Coordinates of N, CA and C in Angstrom, one line a residue:
M1 N -47.5 -55.0 -74.3 CA -47.6 -54.0 -75.4 C -48.9 -54.2 -76.2
A2 N -49.3 -55.4 -76.4 CA -50.5 -55.7 -77.2 C -51.7 -55.1 -76.5
N3 N -51.8 -55.2 -75.2 CA -52.9 -54.6 -74.4 C -52.9 -53.1 -74.5
L4 N -51.7 -52.5 -74.4 CA -51.6 -51.1 -74.5 C -52.1 -50.6 -75.9
L5 N -51.7 -51.3 -76.9 CA -52.2 -50.9 -78.3 C -53.7 -51.0 -78.4
K6 N -54.2 -52.1 -77.9 CA -55.7 -52.3 -77.9 C -56.4 -51.2 -77.2
K7 N -55.9 -50.9 -76.0 CA -56.6 -49.8 -75.2 C -56.5 -48.5 -76.0
A8 N -55.4 -48.2 -76.6 CA -55.3 -47.0 -77.4 C -56.2 -47.0 -78.6
Y9 N -56.3 -48.1 -79.2 CA -57.2 -48.3 -80.4 C -58.7 -48.1 -79.9
N10 N -59.1 -48.7 -78.8 CA -60.4 -48.6 -78.4 C -60.8 -47.2 -78.0
A11 N -59.8 -46.5 -77.4 CA -60.1 -45.1 -76.9 C -60.1 -44.1 -78.0
T12 N -59.6 -44.4 -79.2 CA -59.5 -43.5 -80.3 C -60.3 -44.0 -81.5
W13 N -59.7 -44.8 -82.4 CA -60.4 -45.2 -83.6 C -61.7 -46.0 -83.2
G14 N -61.6 -46.9 -82.2 CA -62.7 -47.8 -81.9 C -63.9 -47.0 -81.4
K15 N -63.7 -46.0 -80.5 CA -64.7 -45.2 -79.9 C -65.3 -44.2 -80.9
Y16 N -64.4 -43.4 -81.5 CA -64.9 -42.2 -82.3 C -65.1 -42.5 -83.7
V17 N -64.5 -43.5 -84.3 CA -64.6 -43.8 -85.7 C -65.5 -45.0 -85.9
F18 N -65.0 -46.2 -85.4 CA -65.7 -47.4 -85.7 C -67.1 -47.4 -85.1
A19 N -67.2 -47.2 -83.8 CA -68.5 -47.1 -83.2 C -69.2 -45.8 -83.4
G20 N -68.5 -44.7 -83.4 CA -69.1 -43.4 -83.5 C -69.7 -43.2 -84.9
M21 N -69.0 -43.7 -85.9 CA -69.4 -43.5 -87.3 C -70.0 -44.7 -87.9
Y22 N -70.3 -45.7 -87.1 CA -70.7 -47.0 -87.7 C -72.0 -46.9 -88.5
D23 N -73.0 -46.3 -88.0 CA -74.2 -46.2 -88.7 C -74.1 -45.4 -90.0
K24 N -73.2 -44.4 -90.0 CA -72.9 -43.6 -91.2 C -72.2 -44.4 -92.2
F25 N -71.2 -45.2 -91.8 CA -70.5 -46.1 -92.7 C -71.4 -47.0 -93.4
L26 N -72.4 -47.5 -92.7 CA -73.3 -48.6 -93.3 C -74.5 -48.0 -94.0
S27 N -74.7 -46.7 -93.9 CA -75.9 -46.1 -94.4 C -76.1 -46.4 -95.9
H28 N -75.0 -46.4 -96.7 CA -75.2 -46.6 -98.1 C -75.7 -48.0 -98.4
V29 N -75.0 -49.0 -97.8 CA -75.4 -50.4 -98.1 C -76.8 -50.7 -97.5
E30 N -77.1 -50.0 -96.4 CA -78.5 -50.3 -95.8 C -79.5 -49.8 -96.7
K31 N -79.3 -48.6 -97.3 CA -80.3 -48.0 -98.2 C -80.4 -48.8 -99.6
H32 N -79.3 -49.4 -99.9 CA -79.3 -50.2 -101.2 C -79.7 -51.6 -101.1
G33 N -80.1 -52.0 -99.9 CA -80.7 -53.4 -99.8 C -80.3 -54.2 -98.6
L34 N -79.3 -53.7 -97.9 CA -78.8 -54.5 -96.7 C -80.0 -54.6 -95.6
A35 N -80.7 -53.5 -95.5 CA -81.8 -53.5 -94.5 C -82.8 -54.6 -94.9
E36 N -83.1 -54.8 -96.2 CA -84.0 -55.8 -96.6 C -83.5 -57.2 -96.3
K37 N -82.2 -57.3 -96.4 CA -81.5 -58.6 -96.1 C -81.6 -58.9 -94.6
R38 N -81.4 -57.9 -93.8 CA -81.6 -58.1 -92.4 C -83.0 -58.6 -92.1
A39 N -84.0 -58.0 -92.7 CA -85.4 -58.4 -92.6 C -85.6 -59.9 -93.0
E40 N -84.9 -60.2 -94.1 CA -85.0 -61.6 -94.6 C -84.4 -62.6 -93.6
M41 N -83.3 -62.2 -93.0 CA -82.7 -63.1 -92.0 C -83.6 -63.3 -90.8
L42 N -84.2 -62.2 -90.3 CA -85.0 -62.2 -89.1 C -86.4 -62.6 -89.2
A43 N -86.9 -62.8 -90.4 CA -88.3 -63.1 -90.6 C -88.8 -64.4 -89.8
P44 N -87.9 -65.4 -89.7 CA -88.4 -66.6 -89.0 C -88.3 -66.5 -87.5
A45 N -87.8 -65.4 -86.9 CA -87.5 -65.3 -85.5 C -88.9 -65.4 -84.7
Y46 N -88.8 -66.1 -83.6 CA -90.0 -66.3 -82.8 C -89.6 -66.5 -81.3
G47 N -90.6 -66.4 -80.4 CA -90.4 -66.8 -79.0 C -89.3 -66.0 -78.3
R48 N -88.7 -66.7 -77.4 CA -87.6 -66.1 -76.6 C -86.4 -66.0 -77.5
T49 N -85.9 -64.8 -77.8 CA -84.9 -64.5 -78.8 C -83.7 -63.8 -78.2
I50 N -82.5 -64.1 -78.6 CA -81.3 -63.4 -78.2 C -80.5 -63.0 -79.5
E51 N -80.1 -61.8 -79.5 CA -79.2 -61.4 -80.6 C -77.8 -61.2 -80.1
L52 N -76.8 -61.8 -80.8 CA -75.4 -61.7 -80.4 C -74.7 -60.6 -81.2
G53 N -73.8 -59.9 -80.5 CA -73.1 -58.8 -81.2 C -74.0 -57.8 -81.9
T54 N -74.9 -57.2 -81.1 CA -75.9 -56.4 -81.7 C -75.4 -55.1 -82.3
G55 N -74.2 -54.7 -81.8 CA -73.6 -53.4 -82.4 C -74.4 -52.2 -82.0
T56 N -74.8 -51.4 -83.0 CA -75.6 -50.2 -82.7 C -77.1 -50.4 -82.8
G57 N -77.5 -51.7 -83.1 CA -78.9 -52.0 -83.2 C -79.6 -51.9 -84.5
L58 N -78.8 -52.1 -85.6 CA -79.4 -51.9 -86.9 C -80.4 -53.0 -87.2
N59 N -80.4 -54.1 -86.5 CA -81.4 -55.2 -86.7 C -82.8 -54.9 -86.0
L60 N -82.8 -54.0 -85.1 CA -83.9 -53.8 -84.2 C -85.3 -53.5 -85.0
P61 N -85.3 -52.8 -86.1 CA -86.6 -52.5 -86.8 C -87.1 -53.7 -87.5
H62 N -86.3 -54.8 -87.6 CA -86.7 -55.9 -88.4 C -87.2 -57.2 -87.7
Y63 N -87.3 -57.1 -86.4 CA -87.8 -58.3 -85.6 C -89.3 -58.4 -85.8
P64 N -89.8 -59.6 -86.1 CA -91.3 -59.7 -86.3 C -92.0 -59.8 -84.9
D65 N -93.3 -59.7 -85.0 CA -94.2 -59.7 -83.8 C -94.1 -61.1 -83.1
A66 N -93.7 -62.1 -83.8 CA -93.6 -63.4 -83.2 C -92.6 -63.5 -82.1
V67 N -91.7 -62.6 -82.0 CA -90.6 -62.5 -81.0 C -91.3 -62.0 -79.7
E68 N -91.4 -62.9 -78.7 CA -92.1 -62.5 -77.4 C -91.2 -61.9 -76.4
E69 N -89.9 -62.2 -76.5 CA -88.9 -61.7 -75.5 C -87.6 -61.5 -76.3
L70 N -87.0 -60.3 -76.2 CA -85.8 -60.0 -77.0 C -84.7 -59.5 -76.0
I71 N -83.6 -60.3 -76.1 CA -82.4 -60.0 -75.3 C -81.3 -59.6 -76.3
L72 N -80.6 -58.5 -76.1 CA -79.5 -58.1 -76.9 C -78.2 -58.2 -76.2
T73 N -77.2 -58.7 -76.8 CA -75.9 -58.8 -76.2 C -74.9 -58.0 -77.1
E74 N -73.9 -57.4 -76.4 CA -72.9 -56.7 -77.1 C -71.7 -56.5 -76.2
P75 N -70.5 -56.9 -76.6 CA -69.3 -56.9 -75.7 C -68.5 -55.6 -75.7
Y76 N -68.7 -54.8 -76.8 CA -67.7 -53.7 -77.0 C -68.3 -52.4 -76.4
P77 N -67.6 -51.9 -75.4 CA -68.2 -50.7 -74.7 C -68.6 -49.5 -75.5
P78 N -67.8 -49.1 -76.5 CA -68.3 -48.0 -77.4 C -69.6 -48.3 -78.1
M79 N -69.8 -49.6 -78.5 CA -71.0 -49.9 -79.2 C -72.2 -50.0 -78.2
V80 N -71.9 -50.5 -77.0 CA -72.9 -50.6 -75.9 C -73.5 -49.2 -75.7
A81 N -72.7 -48.2 -75.6 CA -73.2 -46.8 -75.4 C -74.1 -46.4 -76.5
K82 N -73.8 -46.7 -77.7 CA -74.6 -46.3 -78.9 C -75.9 -47.1 -78.8
L83 N -75.9 -48.3 -78.5 CA -77.0 -49.2 -78.4 C -78.0 -48.8 -77.3
E84 N -77.5 -48.4 -76.2 CA -78.3 -47.9 -75.1 C -79.2 -46.7 -75.5
E85 N -78.6 -45.8 -76.4 CA -79.4 -44.7 -76.8 C -80.6 -45.1 -77.7
K86 N -80.4 -46.2 -78.5 CA -81.4 -46.6 -79.4 C -82.5 -47.4 -78.7
I87 N -82.2 -48.2 -77.7 CA -83.2 -49.0 -77.1 C -84.0 -48.2 -76.0
R88 N -83.5 -47.0 -75.7 CA -84.2 -46.2 -74.7 C -85.6 -45.8 -75.2
D89 N -85.7 -45.5 -76.4 CA -87.0 -45.1 -77.0 C -87.7 -46.2 -77.8
N90 N -87.2 -47.4 -77.8 CA -87.8 -48.5 -78.5 C -89.1 -49.0 -77.9
P91 N -90.2 -49.1 -78.6 CA -91.4 -49.6 -78.0 C -91.4 -51.0 -77.5
R92 N -90.5 -51.8 -78.1 CA -90.4 -53.2 -77.7 C -89.7 -53.3 -76.4
R93 N -90.1 -54.3 -75.5 CA -89.5 -54.5 -74.3 C -88.2 -55.3 -74.5
I94 N -87.0 -54.7 -74.2 CA -85.7 -55.3 -74.5 C -84.8 -55.3 -73.3
Q95 N -84.1 -56.4 -73.2 CA -83.0 -56.5 -72.2 C -81.7 -56.4 -72.8
L96 N -80.8 -55.6 -72.3 CA -79.4 -55.5 -72.9 C -78.4 -56.1 -71.9
T97 N -77.6 -57.0 -72.4 CA -76.6 -57.7 -71.6 C -75.2 -57.5 -72.2
V98 N -74.3 -57.1 -71.5 CA -72.9 -56.9 -72.0 C -72.2 -58.2 -71.9
A99 N -72.0 -58.9 -73.0 CA -71.4 -60.2 -73.1 C -71.0 -60.5 -74.5
G100 N -69.9 -61.3 -74.6 CA -69.5 -61.8 -75.9 C -70.1 -63.1 -76.3
A101 N -70.1 -63.4 -77.6 CA -70.8 -64.6 -78.1 C -70.2 -65.9 -77.6
E102 N -68.9 -65.9 -77.1 CA -68.2 -67.1 -76.7 C -68.6 -67.5 -75.3
R103 N -69.2 -66.6 -74.5 CA -69.5 -66.9 -73.1 C -70.8 -66.1 -72.7
L104 N -71.9 -66.8 -72.9 CA -73.2 -66.1 -72.6 C -73.7 -66.5 -71.3
P105 N -74.2 -65.5 -70.5 CA -74.6 -65.7 -69.1 C -76.1 -66.2 -69.1
F106 N -76.3 -67.3 -69.8 CA -77.7 -67.8 -69.8 C -77.6 -69.4 -69.7
P107 N -78.6 -70.0 -69.2 CA -78.6 -71.4 -69.0 C -78.7 -72.2 -70.3
D108 N -78.5 -73.5 -70.3 CA -78.6 -74.4 -71.4 C -80.1 -74.4 -71.9
N109 N -80.3 -74.7 -73.2 CA -81.6 -74.9 -73.7 C -82.6 -73.8 -73.4
H110 N -82.2 -72.6 -73.5 CA -83.0 -71.4 -73.0 C -83.7 -70.7 -74.1
F111 N -83.2 -70.6 -75.3 CA -83.8 -69.7 -76.3 C -84.4 -70.5 -77.5
D112 N -85.5 -69.9 -78.0 CA -86.1 -70.4 -79.3 C -85.3 -70.0 -80.5
T113 N -84.7 -68.8 -80.4 CA -84.0 -68.2 -81.6 C -82.8 -67.5 -81.1
V114 N -81.7 -67.8 -81.8 CA -80.4 -67.0 -81.6 C -80.2 -66.3 -83.0
A115 N -80.0 -65.0 -83.0 CA -79.8 -64.2 -84.2 C -78.5 -63.5 -84.1
A116 N -77.8 -63.4 -85.3 CA -76.5 -62.7 -85.3 C -76.2 -62.2 -86.7
A117 N -75.8 -61.0 -86.9 CA -75.4 -60.4 -88.2 C -74.0 -60.1 -88.2
M118 N -73.2 -60.8 -89.0 CA -71.8 -60.5 -89.1 C -71.0 -60.5 -87.8
I119 N -71.1 -61.6 -87.1 CA -70.2 -61.7 -85.9 C -69.2 -62.8 -86.0
L120 N -69.4 -63.8 -86.9 CA -68.5 -64.9 -87.0 C -67.2 -64.5 -87.7
C121 N -67.3 -63.3 -88.3 CA -66.0 -62.7 -88.9 C -65.2 -62.1 -87.9
T122 N -65.7 -61.8 -86.7 CA -65.0 -61.0 -85.7 C -64.6 -61.7 -84.5
V123 N -65.4 -62.7 -84.0 CA -65.1 -63.4 -82.8 C -63.8 -64.1 -82.9
P124 N -63.0 -64.2 -81.8 CA -61.7 -64.8 -81.9 C -61.7 -66.2 -82.4
D125 N -62.8 -67.0 -82.0 CA -62.8 -68.4 -82.4 C -64.3 -68.7 -82.8
P126 N -64.6 -68.8 -84.0 CA -66.0 -69.1 -84.5 C -66.5 -70.4 -84.0
D127 N -65.7 -71.4 -83.9 CA -66.1 -72.7 -83.4 C -66.6 -72.6 -81.9
V128 N -65.9 -71.9 -81.1 CA -66.4 -71.7 -79.7 C -67.7 -71.0 -79.7
A129 N -67.9 -70.0 -80.5 CA -69.1 -69.2 -80.6 C -70.3 -70.1 -81.0
L130 N -70.1 -71.0 -82.0 CA -71.1 -71.8 -82.5 C -71.5 -72.9 -81.4
R131 N -70.5 -73.4 -80.7 CA -70.8 -74.3 -79.6 C -71.7 -73.6 -78.5
E132 N -71.4 -72.4 -78.2 CA -72.2 -71.6 -77.2 C -73.6 -71.4 -77.8
I133 N -73.7 -71.1 -79.0 CA -75.0 -70.9 -79.6 C -75.8 -72.1 -79.5
E134 N -75.2 -73.3 -79.8 CA -76.0 -74.5 -79.6 C -76.4 -74.8 -78.2
R135 N -75.5 -74.5 -77.3 CA -75.7 -74.7 -75.8 C -77.0 -74.0 -75.4
V136 N -77.1 -72.7 -75.8 CA -78.2 -71.9 -75.2 C -79.5 -72.1 -76.0
L137 N -79.5 -72.7 -77.2 CA -80.7 -73.0 -77.9 C -81.4 -74.2 -77.3
K138 N -82.8 -74.1 -77.4 CA -83.6 -75.3 -77.0 C -83.4 -76.3 -78.1
P139 N -83.6 -77.6 -77.8 CA -83.7 -78.6 -78.9 C -84.7 -78.2 -79.9
G140 N -84.3 -78.2 -81.2 CA -85.2 -77.7 -82.2 C -85.2 -76.2 -82.5
G141 N -84.5 -75.5 -81.6 CA -84.3 -74.1 -81.8 C -83.5 -73.7 -83.0
Q142 N -83.5 -72.4 -83.3 CA -82.9 -72.0 -84.6 C -81.9 -70.9 -84.4
Y143 N -80.9 -70.9 -85.2 CA -79.8 -69.9 -85.3 C -80.0 -69.2 -86.7
L144 N -80.3 -67.9 -86.6 CA -80.5 -67.1 -87.8 C -79.2 -66.3 -88.0
F145 N -78.6 -66.3 -89.2 CA -77.4 -65.7 -89.4 C -77.3 -64.9 -90.8
L146 N -76.5 -63.8 -90.7 CA -76.2 -63.1 -91.9 C -74.7 -62.8 -91.8
E147 N -73.9 -63.3 -92.7 CA -72.5 -63.1 -92.6 C -71.9 -62.8 -94.0
H148 N -70.9 -61.9 -94.0 CA -70.1 -61.8 -95.2 C -69.0 -62.8 -95.1
V149 N -68.7 -63.5 -96.2 CA -67.9 -64.8 -96.1 C -66.8 -64.7 -97.1
R150 N -65.9 -65.8 -97.1 CA -64.9 -65.9 -98.1 C -65.5 -66.2 -99.4
N151 N -65.0 -65.4 -100.4 CA -65.6 -65.5 -101.8 C -65.3 -66.8 -102.4
R152 N -66.3 -67.4 -103.1 CA -66.0 -68.7 -103.8 C -65.2 -68.5 -105.1
D153 N -65.0 -67.3 -105.5 CA -64.1 -67.0 -106.7 C -62.7 -67.0 -106.1
P154 N -61.8 -67.9 -106.6 CA -60.4 -67.9 -106.0 C -59.7 -66.6 -106.2
R155 N -59.9 -65.9 -107.3 CA -59.2 -64.6 -107.5 C -59.6 -63.6 -106.5
I156 N -60.9 -63.5 -106.2 CA -61.4 -62.5 -105.2 C -61.0 -63.0 -103.8
A157 N -61.0 -64.3 -103.5 CA -60.5 -64.8 -102.2 C -59.1 -64.4 -102.0
R158 N -58.2 -64.5 -103.0 CA -56.8 -64.1 -102.9 C -56.7 -62.6 -102.5
R159 N -57.6 -61.8 -103.1 CA -57.6 -60.3 -102.7 C -58.0 -60.2 -101.3
Q160 N -59.0 -61.0 -100.8 CA -59.4 -60.9 -99.4 C -58.2 -61.2 -98.5
D161 N -57.4 -62.2 -98.9 CA -56.2 -62.6 -98.1 C -55.2 -61.4 -98.1
L162 N -55.1 -60.7 -99.2 CA -54.1 -59.6 -99.3 C -54.5 -58.4 -98.5
V163 N -55.8 -58.1 -98.4 CA -56.2 -56.9 -97.7 C -56.6 -57.2 -96.2
Q164 N -56.5 -58.5 -95.8 CA -57.0 -58.9 -94.5 C -56.4 -58.1 -93.4
L165 N -55.1 -57.9 -93.4 CA -54.4 -57.3 -92.2 C -54.9 -55.8 -92.1
G166 N -55.0 -55.1 -93.2 CA -55.5 -53.7 -93.1 C -57.0 -53.7 -92.7
W167 N -57.7 -54.6 -93.3 CA -59.2 -54.7 -92.9 C -59.4 -55.0 -91.5
Y168 N -58.5 -55.8 -90.9 CA -58.6 -56.3 -89.5 C -58.6 -55.0 -88.6
W169 N -57.7 -54.1 -88.9 CA -57.6 -52.9 -88.1 C -58.7 -51.9 -88.4
F170 N -59.0 -51.8 -89.7 CA -60.1 -50.8 -90.0 C -61.4 -51.3 -89.4
G171 N -61.7 -52.6 -89.5 CA -63.0 -53.1 -89.1 C -63.0 -53.7 -87.7
N172 N -62.1 -53.3 -86.8 CA -62.1 -53.7 -85.4 C -62.1 -55.2 -85.3
E173 N -61.1 -55.8 -85.8 CA -60.8 -57.3 -85.7 C -61.6 -58.1 -86.6
C174 N -62.2 -57.5 -87.7 CA -63.0 -58.3 -88.7 C -62.0 -59.1 -89.6
H175 N -62.4 -60.3 -89.9 CA -61.7 -61.2 -90.8 C -62.6 -61.3 -92.1
C176 N -62.2 -60.6 -93.1 CA -63.1 -60.7 -94.3 C -62.9 -62.0 -95.1
N177 N -61.9 -62.7 -94.8 CA -61.6 -63.9 -95.6 C -61.9 -65.2 -94.9
R178 N -62.6 -65.2 -93.8 CA -62.9 -66.4 -93.1 C -63.9 -67.4 -93.9
P179 N -63.6 -68.7 -93.9 CA -64.5 -69.6 -94.6 C -65.7 -70.0 -93.7
T180 N -66.5 -69.0 -93.4 CA -67.6 -69.2 -92.4 C -68.6 -70.3 -92.8
L181 N -68.9 -70.5 -94.1 CA -69.8 -71.5 -94.5 C -69.2 -72.9 -94.2
D182 N -67.9 -73.1 -94.3 CA -67.3 -74.4 -94.0 C -67.3 -74.6 -92.5
T183 N -67.1 -73.5 -91.7 CA -67.2 -73.6 -90.3 C -68.6 -74.0 -89.8
L184 N -69.6 -73.4 -90.4 CA -71.0 -73.8 -90.1 C -71.2 -75.3 -90.4
A185 N -70.7 -75.7 -91.6 CA -71.0 -77.0 -92.1 C -70.4 -78.1 -91.1
S186 N -69.2 -77.7 -90.5 CA -68.6 -78.7 -89.7 C -69.0 -78.6 -88.2
S187 N -69.9 -77.7 -87.9 CA -70.5 -77.6 -86.6 C -71.6 -78.6 -86.3
S188 N -72.0 -78.7 -85.1 CA -73.1 -79.6 -84.8 C -74.5 -79.1 -85.1
L189 N -74.6 -77.8 -85.5 CA -75.8 -77.2 -86.0 C -76.1 -77.7 -87.4
E190 N -77.3 -77.8 -87.8 CA -77.7 -78.2 -89.1 C -78.3 -77.0 -89.9
V191 N -77.6 -76.7 -91.0 CA -78.1 -75.6 -91.8 C -79.2 -76.1 -92.7
V192 N -80.4 -75.5 -92.5 CA -81.6 -76.0 -93.2 C -82.0 -75.0 -94.3
D193 N -81.6 -73.7 -94.2 CA -81.9 -72.7 -95.3 C -80.7 -71.9 -95.5
L194 N -80.3 -71.7 -96.7 CA -79.1 -71.0 -97.0 C -79.3 -70.2 -98.3
N195 N -79.0 -68.9 -98.3 CA -79.1 -68.1 -99.5 C -77.7 -67.4 -99.6
E196 N -76.9 -67.9 -100.6 CA -75.6 -67.2 -100.9 C -75.9 -66.1 -101.9
T197 N -75.6 -64.9 -101.4 CA -75.9 -63.7 -102.2 C -74.8 -62.7 -102.1
K198 N -75.1 -61.4 -102.4 CA -74.0 -60.4 -102.3 C -74.5 -59.3 -101.4
M199 N -73.6 -58.7 -100.7 CA -73.9 -57.5 -99.9 C -74.1 -56.3 -100.9
P200 N -75.3 -55.7 -100.9 CA -75.6 -54.7 -101.9 C -74.7 -53.5 -101.7
G201 N -74.1 -53.0 -102.8 CA -73.3 -51.8 -102.7 C -71.9 -52.0 -102.0
A202 N -71.5 -53.2 -101.8 CA -70.2 -53.4 -101.1 C -69.0 -53.5 -102.0
W203 N -67.8 -53.2 -101.5 CA -66.6 -53.5 -102.2 C -66.6 -55.0 -102.6
Q204 N -65.9 -55.3 -103.7 CA -65.9 -56.7 -104.2 C -65.3 -57.6 -103.2
F205 N -64.3 -57.2 -102.4 CA -63.6 -58.2 -101.5 C -64.4 -58.5 -100.3
I206 N -65.5 -57.8 -100.1 CA -66.4 -58.2 -98.9 C -67.8 -58.4 -99.4
E207 N -68.1 -58.5 -100.7 CA -69.5 -58.6 -101.1 C -70.1 -60.0 -100.9
A208 N -69.3 -61.0 -100.9 CA -69.9 -62.4 -100.7 C -70.6 -62.5 -99.4
M209 N -71.9 -62.9 -99.4 CA -72.7 -62.9 -98.2 C -73.6 -64.1 -98.1
A210 N -73.8 -64.6 -96.9 CA -74.7 -65.8 -96.7 C -75.7 -65.4 -95.7
I211 N -77.0 -65.7 -96.0 CA -78.1 -65.5 -95.1 C -78.7 -66.9 -94.9
G212 N -79.0 -67.3 -93.7 CA -79.6 -68.6 -93.5 C -80.1 -68.9 -92.1
R213 N -80.5 -70.2 -92.0 CA -81.1 -70.6 -90.7 C -80.5 -72.0 -90.4
A214 N -80.0 -72.2 -89.2 CA -79.5 -73.5 -88.8 C -80.3 -73.9 -87.5
V215 N -80.4 -75.2 -87.3 CA -81.2 -75.7 -86.2 C -80.4 -76.6 -85.3
K216 N -80.8 -76.6 -84.0 CA -80.2 -77.6 -83.1 C -81.1 -78.8 -83.1
R217 N -80.5 -79.9 -83.5 CA -81.3 -81.1 -83.6 C -81.7 -81.6 -82.2
P218 N -83.0 -82.0 -82.1 CA -83.5 -82.6 -80.9 C -82.7 -83.9 -80.5
E219 N -82.7 -84.2 -79.2 CA -82.0 -85.4 -78.8 C -82.6 -86.6 -79.5
G220 N -81.8 -87.5 -79.9 CA -82.2 -88.7 -80.6 C -82.5 -88.5 -82.0
A221 N -82.4 -87.3 -82.6 CA -82.6 -87.1 -84.0 C -81.4 -87.7 -84.8
P222 N -81.6 -88.1 -86.0 CA -80.5 -88.6 -86.8 C -79.5 -87.6 -87.1
A223 N -78.3 -88.0 -87.4 CA -77.2 -87.1 -87.7 C -77.5 -86.3 -88.9
K224 N -77.0 -85.0 -88.9 CA -77.3 -84.1 -90.0 C -76.7 -84.6 -91.3
E225 N -77.4 -84.3 -92.4 CA -76.9 -84.5 -93.7 C -75.8 -83.6 -94.0
Q226 N -74.9 -83.9 -95.0 CA -73.8 -83.1 -95.4 C -74.3 -81.8 -96.0
A227 N -75.3 -81.9 -96.9 CA -75.7 -80.7 -97.6 C -77.0 -80.1 -97.0
P228 N -77.2 -78.8 -97.0 CA -78.4 -78.2 -96.4 C -79.6 -78.6 -97.2
A229 N -80.7 -78.6 -96.5 CA -82.0 -79.1 -97.1 C -82.5 -78.1 -98.2
K230 N -82.1 -76.9 -98.0 CA -82.7 -75.9 -99.0 C -81.6 -74.8 -99.2
V231 N -81.2 -74.6 -100.5 CA -80.2 -73.6 -100.7 C -80.7 -72.6 -101.8
G232 N -80.6 -71.3 -101.4 CA -81.1 -70.3 -102.3 C -80.0 -70.0 -103.4
A233 N -80.4 -69.5 -104.5 CA -79.4 -69.2 -105.6 C -78.7 -67.9 -105.3
T234 N -77.5 -67.8 -105.8 CA -76.7 -66.6 -105.6 C -77.3 -65.5 -106.4
V235 N -77.4 -64.3 -105.8 CA -77.9 -63.2 -106.5 C -76.9 -62.7 -107.6
S236 N -77.4 -62.4 -108.7 CA -76.6 -61.9 -109.8 C -75.9 -60.6 -109.5
A237 N -74.8 -60.4 -110.2 CA -74.0 -59.1 -109.9 C -74.9 -57.9 -110.3
G238 N -75.7 -58.0 -111.3 CA -76.5 -56.9 -111.7 C -77.5 -56.5 -110.6
K239 N -78.0 -57.5 -109.8 CA -79.0 -57.2 -108.8 C -78.3 -56.7 -107.5
A240 N -77.0 -57.1 -107.3 CA -76.3 -56.8 -106.1 C -75.9 -55.3 -106.0
G241 N -75.4 -54.7 -107.1 CA -75.1 -53.3 -107.0 C -73.7 -52.9 -106.7
G242 N -73.4 -51.6 -106.4 CA -72.1 -51.0 -106.5 C -71.1 -51.2 -105.4
K243 N -70.7 -50.2 -104.6 CA -69.7 -50.3 -103.6 C -69.9 -49.4 -102.4
S244 N -69.3 -49.9 -101.3 CA -69.4 -49.1 -100.0 C -68.5 -49.7 -99.0
S245 N -68.5 -49.2 -97.8 CA -67.8 -49.8 -96.7 C -68.8 -50.7 -96.0
D246 N -68.4 -52.0 -95.7 CA -69.1 -52.9 -94.9 C -69.0 -52.3 -93.4
C247 N -68.8 -52.5 -92.3 CA -68.6 -53.9 -91.9 C -69.6 -54.1 -90.8
G248 N -70.4 -55.1 -90.8 CA -71.3 -55.5 -89.7 C -70.5 -56.1 -88.6
C249 N -69.2 -56.3 -88.9 CA -68.4 -56.9 -87.9 C -68.1 -55.9 -86.8

């Protein structure tokens, strides 16, 4: 029964609304500053780079010239179709692979950079995805992330818990209340840059956002410290702005 429901969802809402209207849903927050936050996330990218859960390709304009090779992955067929349209005319040489973040068809120690925007909210098991990210990164390689996360304000976090079930179906299995920063902190990757901010123009229950960089420690390196080496200040509510529909999930 669950498989039948998922197939029906994918053939209707998933294809024509979630994927079909995805760019339109996000156009408000992109114009109000999310595009700049994507550029902030991707500024350190270099070398052989892979993006996980690329969706419709909203990150594509923001990759710097230091990226020598770009591989995009996306597991959701309706999104793959939209992505194929965008990369067809893209001047950058791009390889598209249909794969999920939990099982990447690439060897160990292969990439300089792994990038992902709002995927840890959606994958079935974030811990598995993070272990796979570490596996494919070269020692010293970096994971660049942009995630909407569980709000640090307990009142708003309770609202996230209350709306989670409806948001899960609206956002194609997105979990707006996941403690993603805790998950990252407990992983074997070391968060070295972190900016806790707000998604510009987002509804309050999904506005909490984190942008950062984590690294895979070289073999023989000392164990990571508990706190990140550099933490950016949270953006004030006045700078963050109004409301819209997320979801990069």
